[in-house]
GROMACS .gro file of C-alpha atoms in nm:
model
  302
    1MET     CA    1  -9.810   5.165  -1.413
    2PHE     CA    2  -9.815   5.410  -1.128
    3ALA     CA    3  -9.842   5.779  -1.055
    4LEU     CA    4  -9.567   5.993  -0.913
    5LEU     CA    5  -9.578   6.362  -0.995
    6ALA     CA    6  -9.488   6.509  -0.658
    7ALA     CA    7  -9.110   6.512  -0.697
    8ALA     CA    8  -9.119   6.690  -1.030
    9LEU     CA    9  -9.382   6.932  -0.914
   10ALA     CA   10  -9.174   7.032  -0.615
   11MET     CA   11  -8.932   7.203  -0.850
   12ALA     CA   12  -8.977   7.528  -1.041
   13GLY     CA   13  -8.869   7.645  -1.383
   14LEU     CA   14  -8.968   7.342  -1.586
   15PRO     CA   15  -8.937   7.369  -1.965
   16ALA     CA   16  -9.250   7.471  -2.150
   17GLN     CA   17  -9.402   7.192  -2.356
   18ALA     CA   18  -9.725   7.123  -2.538
   19PRO     CA   19 -10.011   6.993  -2.322
   20ALA     CA   20 -10.029   6.616  -2.288
   21ALA     CA   21 -10.218   6.438  -2.564
   22ALA     CA   22 -10.546   6.269  -2.481
   23GLY     CA   23 -10.529   5.902  -2.387
   24PRO     CA   24 -10.315   5.693  -2.151
   25GLU     CA   25  -9.970   5.823  -2.059
   26ILE     CA   26  -9.805   5.516  -2.208
   27VAL     CA   27  -9.924   5.216  -2.407
   28GLN     CA   28  -9.698   4.917  -2.456
   29ILE     CA   29  -9.752   4.766  -2.797
   30ARG     CA   30  -9.760   4.392  -2.756
   31GLU     CA   31  -9.625   4.115  -2.975
   32GLY     CA   32  -9.835   4.068  -3.287
   33ALA     CA   33 -10.021   4.399  -3.253
   34PRO     CA   34 -10.028   4.630  -3.556
   35VAL     CA   35  -9.803   4.937  -3.543
   36THR     CA   36  -9.954   5.272  -3.636
   37ILE     CA   37  -9.744   5.583  -3.574
   38ARG     CA   38  -9.974   5.863  -3.460
   39PRO     CA   39  -9.860   6.222  -3.524
   40ASP     CA   40  -9.969   6.332  -3.174
   41ARG     CA   41  -9.785   6.056  -2.985
   42ALA     CA   42  -9.418   5.965  -2.932
   43TYR     CA   43  -9.266   5.618  -2.947
   44PHE     CA   44  -8.956   5.454  -2.811
   45ILE     CA   45  -8.790   5.116  -2.839
   46ILE     CA   46  -8.596   4.975  -2.547
   47ARG     CA   47  -8.434   4.636  -2.501
   48VAL     CA   48  -8.409   4.492  -2.151
   49HIS     CA   49  -8.111   4.264  -2.099
   50LYS     CA   50  -8.172   3.964  -1.873
   51PRO     CA   51  -7.918   3.684  -1.897
   52LYS     CA   52  -7.975   3.360  -1.710
   53GLY     CA   53  -7.940   3.397  -1.333
   54VAL     CA   54  -8.007   3.772  -1.328
   55PRO     CA   55  -8.337   3.889  -1.172
   56THR     CA   56  -8.592   4.069  -1.386
   57PHE     CA   57  -8.598   4.444  -1.341
   58GLU     CA   58  -8.798   4.705  -1.530
   59PRO     CA   59  -8.680   5.052  -1.636
   60VAL     CA   60  -8.885   5.339  -1.494
   61MET     CA   61  -8.933   5.654  -1.702
   62MET     CA   62  -9.044   6.001  -1.596
   63ARG     CA   63  -9.181   6.257  -1.836
   64ILE     CA   64  -9.115   6.616  -1.730
   65PRO     CA   65  -9.458   6.778  -1.675
   66SER     CA   66  -9.575   7.040  -1.921
   67ALA     CA   67  -9.647   7.399  -1.822
   68ALA     CA   68 -10.021   7.330  -1.850
   69GLU     CA   69  -9.990   7.028  -1.620
   70MET     CA   70  -9.800   7.236  -1.369
   71GLU     CA   71 -10.078   7.493  -1.364
   72ASP     CA   72 -10.338   7.220  -1.311
   73TYR     CA   73 -10.133   7.081  -1.024
   74ARG     CA   74 -10.089   7.418  -0.855
   75ALA     CA   75 -10.461   7.492  -0.884
   76ALA     CA   76 -10.556   7.152  -0.741
   77LYS     CA   77 -10.310   7.188  -0.454
   78ALA     CA   78 -10.431   7.539  -0.368
   79LYS     CA   79 -10.794   7.421  -0.366
   80ALA     CA   80 -10.713   7.120  -0.146
   81PHE     CA   81 -10.513   7.336   0.096
   82ALA     CA   82 -10.793   7.591   0.127
   83GLU     CA   83 -11.031   7.310   0.219
   84ALA     CA   84 -10.790   7.150   0.467
   85GLU     CA   85 -10.651   7.466   0.631
   86PRO     CA   86 -10.920   7.512   0.902
   87LYS     CA   87 -10.874   7.157   1.023
   88LEU     CA   88 -10.494   7.187   1.018
   89LYS     CA   89 -10.508   7.508   1.220
   90ALA     CA   90 -10.743   7.348   1.473
   91GLU     CA   91 -10.510   7.049   1.513
   92ARG     CA   92 -10.215   7.279   1.577
   93GLU     CA   93 -10.410   7.486   1.831
   94ARG     CA   94 -10.516   7.172   2.018
   95ALA     CA   95 -10.157   7.050   2.032
   96LEU     CA   96 -10.036   7.388   2.159
   97ALA     CA   97 -10.309   7.387   2.427
   98ARG     CA   98 -10.202   7.041   2.544
   99LYS     CA   99  -9.842   7.161   2.562
  100SER     CA  100  -9.940   7.465   2.769
  101GLN     CA  101 -10.147   7.250   3.005
  102ALA     CA  102  -9.860   7.007   3.056
  103GLU     CA  103  -9.608   7.282   3.124
  104ALA     CA  104  -9.848   7.457   3.365
  105ALA     CA  105  -9.869   7.131   3.559
  106GLY     CA  106  -9.489   7.099   3.566
  107LYS     CA  107  -9.490   6.807   3.325
  108THR     CA  108  -9.289   6.743   3.013
  109PHE     CA  109  -9.483   6.757   2.689
  110ASN     CA  110  -9.367   6.485   2.451
  111GLY     CA  111  -9.627   6.528   2.180
  112ASP     CA  112  -9.580   6.667   1.832
  113ILE     CA  113  -9.668   7.022   1.742
  114PRO     CA  114  -9.785   7.043   1.378
  115PRO     CA  115  -9.619   7.321   1.178
  116VAL     CA  116  -9.802   7.638   1.089
  117PRO     CA  117 -10.018   7.535   0.793
  118SER     CA  118  -9.887   7.666   0.463
  119LEU     CA  119  -9.928   7.583   0.097
  120GLU     CA  120  -9.556   7.505   0.072
  121THR     CA  121  -9.558   7.241   0.349
  122PHE     CA  122  -9.904   7.101   0.276
  123ASN     CA  123  -9.893   6.723   0.229
  124PHE     CA  124 -10.080   6.701  -0.099
  125VAL     CA  125 -10.138   6.377  -0.290
  126TYR     CA  126 -10.211   6.457  -0.652
  127ALA     CA  127 -10.434   6.223  -0.849
  128GLY     CA  128 -10.371   6.385  -1.186
  129THR     CA  129 -10.107   6.315  -1.448
  130LEU     CA  130  -9.945   5.971  -1.454
  131ASN     CA  131  -9.604   6.091  -1.569
  132VAL     CA  132  -9.392   5.813  -1.415
  133ASN     CA  133  -9.424   5.461  -1.553
  134ALA     CA  134  -9.241   5.132  -1.553
  135VAL     CA  135  -9.196   4.950  -1.882
  136ALA     CA  136  -9.375   4.629  -1.782
  137ASN     CA  137  -9.170   4.316  -1.838
  138ASN     CA  138  -9.470   4.102  -1.930
  139TRP     CA  139  -9.565   4.306  -2.240
  140PRO     CA  140  -9.275   4.275  -2.487
  141PHE     CA  141  -9.307   4.357  -2.853
  142VAL     CA  142  -9.048   4.091  -2.938
  143LYS     CA  143  -8.943   3.817  -2.696
  144GLY     CA  144  -8.579   3.719  -2.700
  145GLN     CA  145  -8.290   3.573  -2.505
  146PRO     CA  146  -8.122   3.746  -2.333
  147ASP     CA  147  -8.298   4.063  -2.456
  148ASN     CA  148  -8.668   4.138  -2.478
  149LEU     CA  149  -8.757   4.430  -2.703
  150PHE     CA  150  -9.032   4.672  -2.597
  151LEU     CA  151  -9.217   4.923  -2.812
  152VAL     CA  152  -9.384   5.199  -2.614
  153GLU     CA  153  -9.628   5.469  -2.725
  154THR     CA  154  -9.629   5.771  -2.498
  155VAL     CA  155  -9.695   6.143  -2.461
  156PRO     CA  156  -9.428   6.351  -2.638
  157GLY     CA  157  -9.181   6.537  -2.419
  158ASP     CA  158  -8.857   6.529  -2.224
  159PHE     CA  159  -8.792   6.213  -2.023
  160VAL     CA  160  -8.561   6.091  -1.748
  161LEU     CA  161  -8.450   5.732  -1.700
  162TYR     CA  162  -8.581   5.762  -1.347
  163GLY     CA  163  -8.495   5.430  -1.190
  164ALA     CA  164  -8.578   5.061  -1.183
  165SER     CA  165  -8.841   4.835  -1.031
  166TRP     CA  166  -8.878   4.462  -0.980
  167GLY     CA  167  -9.021   4.286  -1.284
  168MET     CA  168  -9.343   4.085  -1.274
  169GLY     CA  169  -9.436   4.222  -0.935
  170TRP     CA  170  -9.550   4.545  -0.771
  171GLN     CA  171  -9.474   4.815  -1.019
  172GLY     CA  172  -9.330   5.112  -0.844
  173LEU     CA  173  -9.012   5.312  -0.820
  174HIS     CA  174  -8.808   5.058  -0.627
  175VAL     CA  175  -8.476   5.238  -0.674
  176CYS     CA  176  -8.433   5.584  -0.823
  177PHE     CA  177  -8.120   5.691  -1.009
  178CYS     CA  178  -8.136   6.019  -0.819
  179LEU     CA  179  -7.758   6.056  -0.797
  180GLY     CA  180  -7.705   6.073  -1.170
  181THR     CA  181  -7.877   5.937  -1.479
  182VAL     CA  182  -7.959   6.020  -1.841
  183GLY     CA  183  -8.248   6.191  -2.016
  184PHE     CA  184  -8.383   6.205  -2.369
  185THR     CA  185  -8.647   6.375  -2.582
  186ALA     CA  186  -8.928   6.179  -2.745
  187PRO     CA  187  -9.075   6.400  -3.024
  188ALA     CA  188  -9.428   6.365  -3.151
  189GLY     CA  189  -9.471   6.137  -3.452
  190GLN     CA  190  -9.128   5.975  -3.418
  191VAL     CA  191  -8.986   5.643  -3.302
  192ILE     CA  192  -8.660   5.667  -3.111
  193ASP     CA  193  -8.436   5.377  -3.011
  194LEU     CA  194  -8.310   5.389  -2.651
  195GLY     CA  195  -8.073   5.096  -2.697
  196THR     CA  196  -8.044   4.845  -2.412
  197PHE     CA  197  -8.120   4.868  -2.041
  198TYR     CA  198  -7.914   4.659  -1.798
  199ALA     CA  199  -7.996   4.598  -1.432
  200ASP     CA  200  -7.893   4.366  -1.151
  201ALA     CA  201  -7.884   4.353  -0.772
  202ALA     CA  202  -7.592   4.563  -0.651
  203LYS     CA  203  -7.485   4.360  -0.348
  204SER     CA  204  -7.315   4.083  -0.551
  205LYS     CA  205  -7.066   4.127  -0.834
  206SER     CA  206  -7.277   4.120  -1.149
  207SER     CA  207  -7.208   3.880  -1.432
  208VAL     CA  208  -7.322   4.157  -1.668
  209PRO     CA  209  -7.001   4.329  -1.788
  210GLU     CA  210  -7.168   4.670  -1.812
  211LEU     CA  211  -7.253   4.654  -1.440
  212ALA     CA  212  -6.955   4.473  -1.292
  213ALA     CA  213  -6.761   4.785  -1.187
  214GLU     CA  214  -7.048   4.921  -0.974
  215THR     CA  215  -7.177   4.605  -0.808
  216GLY     CA  216  -7.043   4.376  -0.537
  217PHE     CA  217  -7.108   4.614  -0.246
  218GLY     CA  218  -7.232   4.344  -0.010
  219PRO     CA  219  -7.566   4.308   0.167
  220SER     CA  220  -7.520   4.632   0.361
  221SER     CA  221  -7.593   4.820   0.039
  222ASP     CA  222  -7.958   4.712   0.060
  223THR     CA  223  -8.163   4.988   0.220
  224PRO     CA  224  -8.351   4.759   0.332
  225ASN     CA  225  -8.490   4.701  -0.018
  226VAL     CA  226  -8.259   4.539  -0.269
  227LEU     CA  227  -8.037   4.808  -0.419
  228ILE     CA  228  -8.049   4.792  -0.799
  229ALA     CA  229  -7.758   4.882  -1.024
  230GLY     CA  230  -7.855   4.987  -1.374
  231THR     CA  231  -7.733   5.148  -1.692
  232VAL     CA  232  -7.807   5.190  -2.061
  233ARG     CA  233  -7.606   5.156  -2.377
  234PRO     CA  234  -7.717   5.353  -2.684
  235VAL     CA  235  -7.814   5.155  -2.990
  236VAL     CA  236  -7.527   5.061  -3.219
  237PRO     CA  237  -7.563   5.170  -3.584
  238GLY     CA  238  -7.684   4.883  -3.797
  239THR     CA  239  -7.868   4.705  -3.515
  240ALA     CA  240  -8.144   4.497  -3.667
  241LEU     CA  241  -8.506   4.582  -3.595
  242PRO     CA  242  -8.795   4.335  -3.593
  243PRO     CA  243  -8.973   4.273  -3.926
  244ALA     CA  244  -9.292   4.421  -3.776
  245LEU     CA  245  -9.118   4.761  -3.790
  246ALA     CA  246  -9.021   4.734  -4.155
  247GLY     CA  247  -9.088   5.067  -4.322
  248VAL     CA  248  -9.102   5.254  -3.991
  249LYS     CA  249  -8.836   5.522  -3.950
  250VAL     CA  250  -8.645   5.471  -3.624
  251VAL     CA  251  -8.378   5.714  -3.504
  252PRO     CA  252  -8.128   5.670  -3.218
  253ALA     CA  253  -8.214   5.855  -2.898
  254GLU     CA  254  -7.992   6.150  -2.812
  255TYR     CA  255  -7.910   6.088  -2.449
  256ARG     CA  256  -7.796   6.367  -2.219
  257ALA     CA  257  -7.648   6.349  -1.871
  258VAL     CA  258  -7.883   6.439  -1.585
  259GLY     CA  259  -7.749   6.552  -1.247
  260LYS     CA  260  -7.878   6.484  -0.899
  261PHE     CA  261  -8.247   6.521  -0.824
  262PHE     CA  262  -8.489   6.457  -0.540
  263ASN     CA  263  -8.740   6.176  -0.505
  264PRO     CA  264  -8.919   6.108  -0.175
  265ASN     CA  265  -9.092   5.788  -0.289
  266ALA     CA  266  -8.809   5.552  -0.386
  267GLY     CA  267  -8.724   5.246  -0.179
  268GLY     CA  268  -8.356   5.303  -0.248
  269VAL     CA  269  -8.124   5.554  -0.414
  270ASN     CA  270  -7.840   5.486  -0.654
  271ARG     CA  271  -7.675   5.639  -0.959
  272LEU     CA  272  -7.686   5.509  -1.312
  273VAL     CA  273  -7.367   5.322  -1.394
  274PRO     CA  274  -7.157   5.549  -1.623
  275VAL     CA  275  -7.252   5.559  -1.990
  276PRO     CA  276  -6.941   5.599  -2.210
  277GLY     CA  277  -6.933   5.929  -2.394
  278ILE     CA  278  -7.242   6.060  -2.214
  279LEU     CA  279  -7.241   6.020  -1.835
  280ALA     CA  280  -6.949   6.005  -1.592
  281TYR     CA  281  -6.873   6.095  -1.230
  282ASP     CA  282  -6.606   6.290  -1.045
  283ARG     CA  283  -6.652   6.172  -0.688
  284GLY     CA  284  -6.996   6.309  -0.602
  285LYS     CA  285  -7.030   6.524  -0.914
  286VAL     CA  286  -7.232   6.411  -1.215
  287ILE     CA  287  -7.039   6.492  -1.531
  288ASP     CA  288  -7.178   6.563  -1.876
  289VAL     CA  289  -6.902   6.399  -2.080
  290ARG     CA  290  -6.979   6.594  -2.397
  291SER     CA  291  -6.935   6.934  -2.232
  292GLY     CA  292  -6.697   6.827  -1.956
  293ARG     CA  293  -6.911   7.020  -1.707
  294GLU     CA  294  -7.126   6.919  -1.413
  295ALA     CA  295  -7.469   6.810  -1.533
  296ALA     CA  296  -7.788   6.996  -1.440
  297GLY     CA  297  -8.054   6.812  -1.243
  298ALA     CA  298  -8.370   6.660  -1.379
  299TYR     CA  299  -8.589   6.965  -1.309
  300PRO     CA  300  -8.533   7.103  -1.567
  301PHE     CA  301  -8.279   6.969  -1.815
  302ARG     CA  302  -8.194   7.308  -1.954
   0.00000   0.00000   0.00000
């Protein structure tokens, strides 16, 4: 798993939520492990479709930070900036002095002049909340072919299907679905079913029918990392669940369309392949199919 809070924290007006529960941000429940539904945690099921010949990719989820987390972030950033400001000012003054000296000598100054230090432009790396996580391919709840089923325990809240990463390798946000995706709510004490996640490399026409229309772009689509195409399909009523979940109430996730959002850390940028009845596109606009209107971005949903 990996941390990435900066993109969400750059935006204002996030929805108020309860503070994060104690414990890890997410826990993947492995095959054979007992299942206990805690009232202070949320749970989701997701299947990852990987037919033969298709690389392994992992879905990446982002939980929208709570109001309390935002306050902690702002306080930590302000403290770090106050400590760094004298050094930043000194660096700027030294650069300006070098520029003046060069110009006085009739020379061209080619160096960089740091901006005036400010809290808004301060390059702050936050080591707090781990609100962005990949669902690791090597920890399924039920192994299958072509679908592995994953059961994830997490902090309750609003989530975005944020992107996709390479499976069984460095876990990070390899490609974000910043140009359109879906979101969902994971309530405390409930298990929701996210259906099936599909992903493939975008440069070649995918053998996965759900991805075929938005793949085959050629090698120039890689940026230079491999561009990933991905989508989800909600669970179909009557879909069987593993015997280990017998007696556990599972409800379908209520997906919503999520418009464009910013992420500075992704290796590539794409949009989620349209999801029938939920997510569509009109040229560059992200369309909420249910309302027929342009979808709001990820920060916030509403």
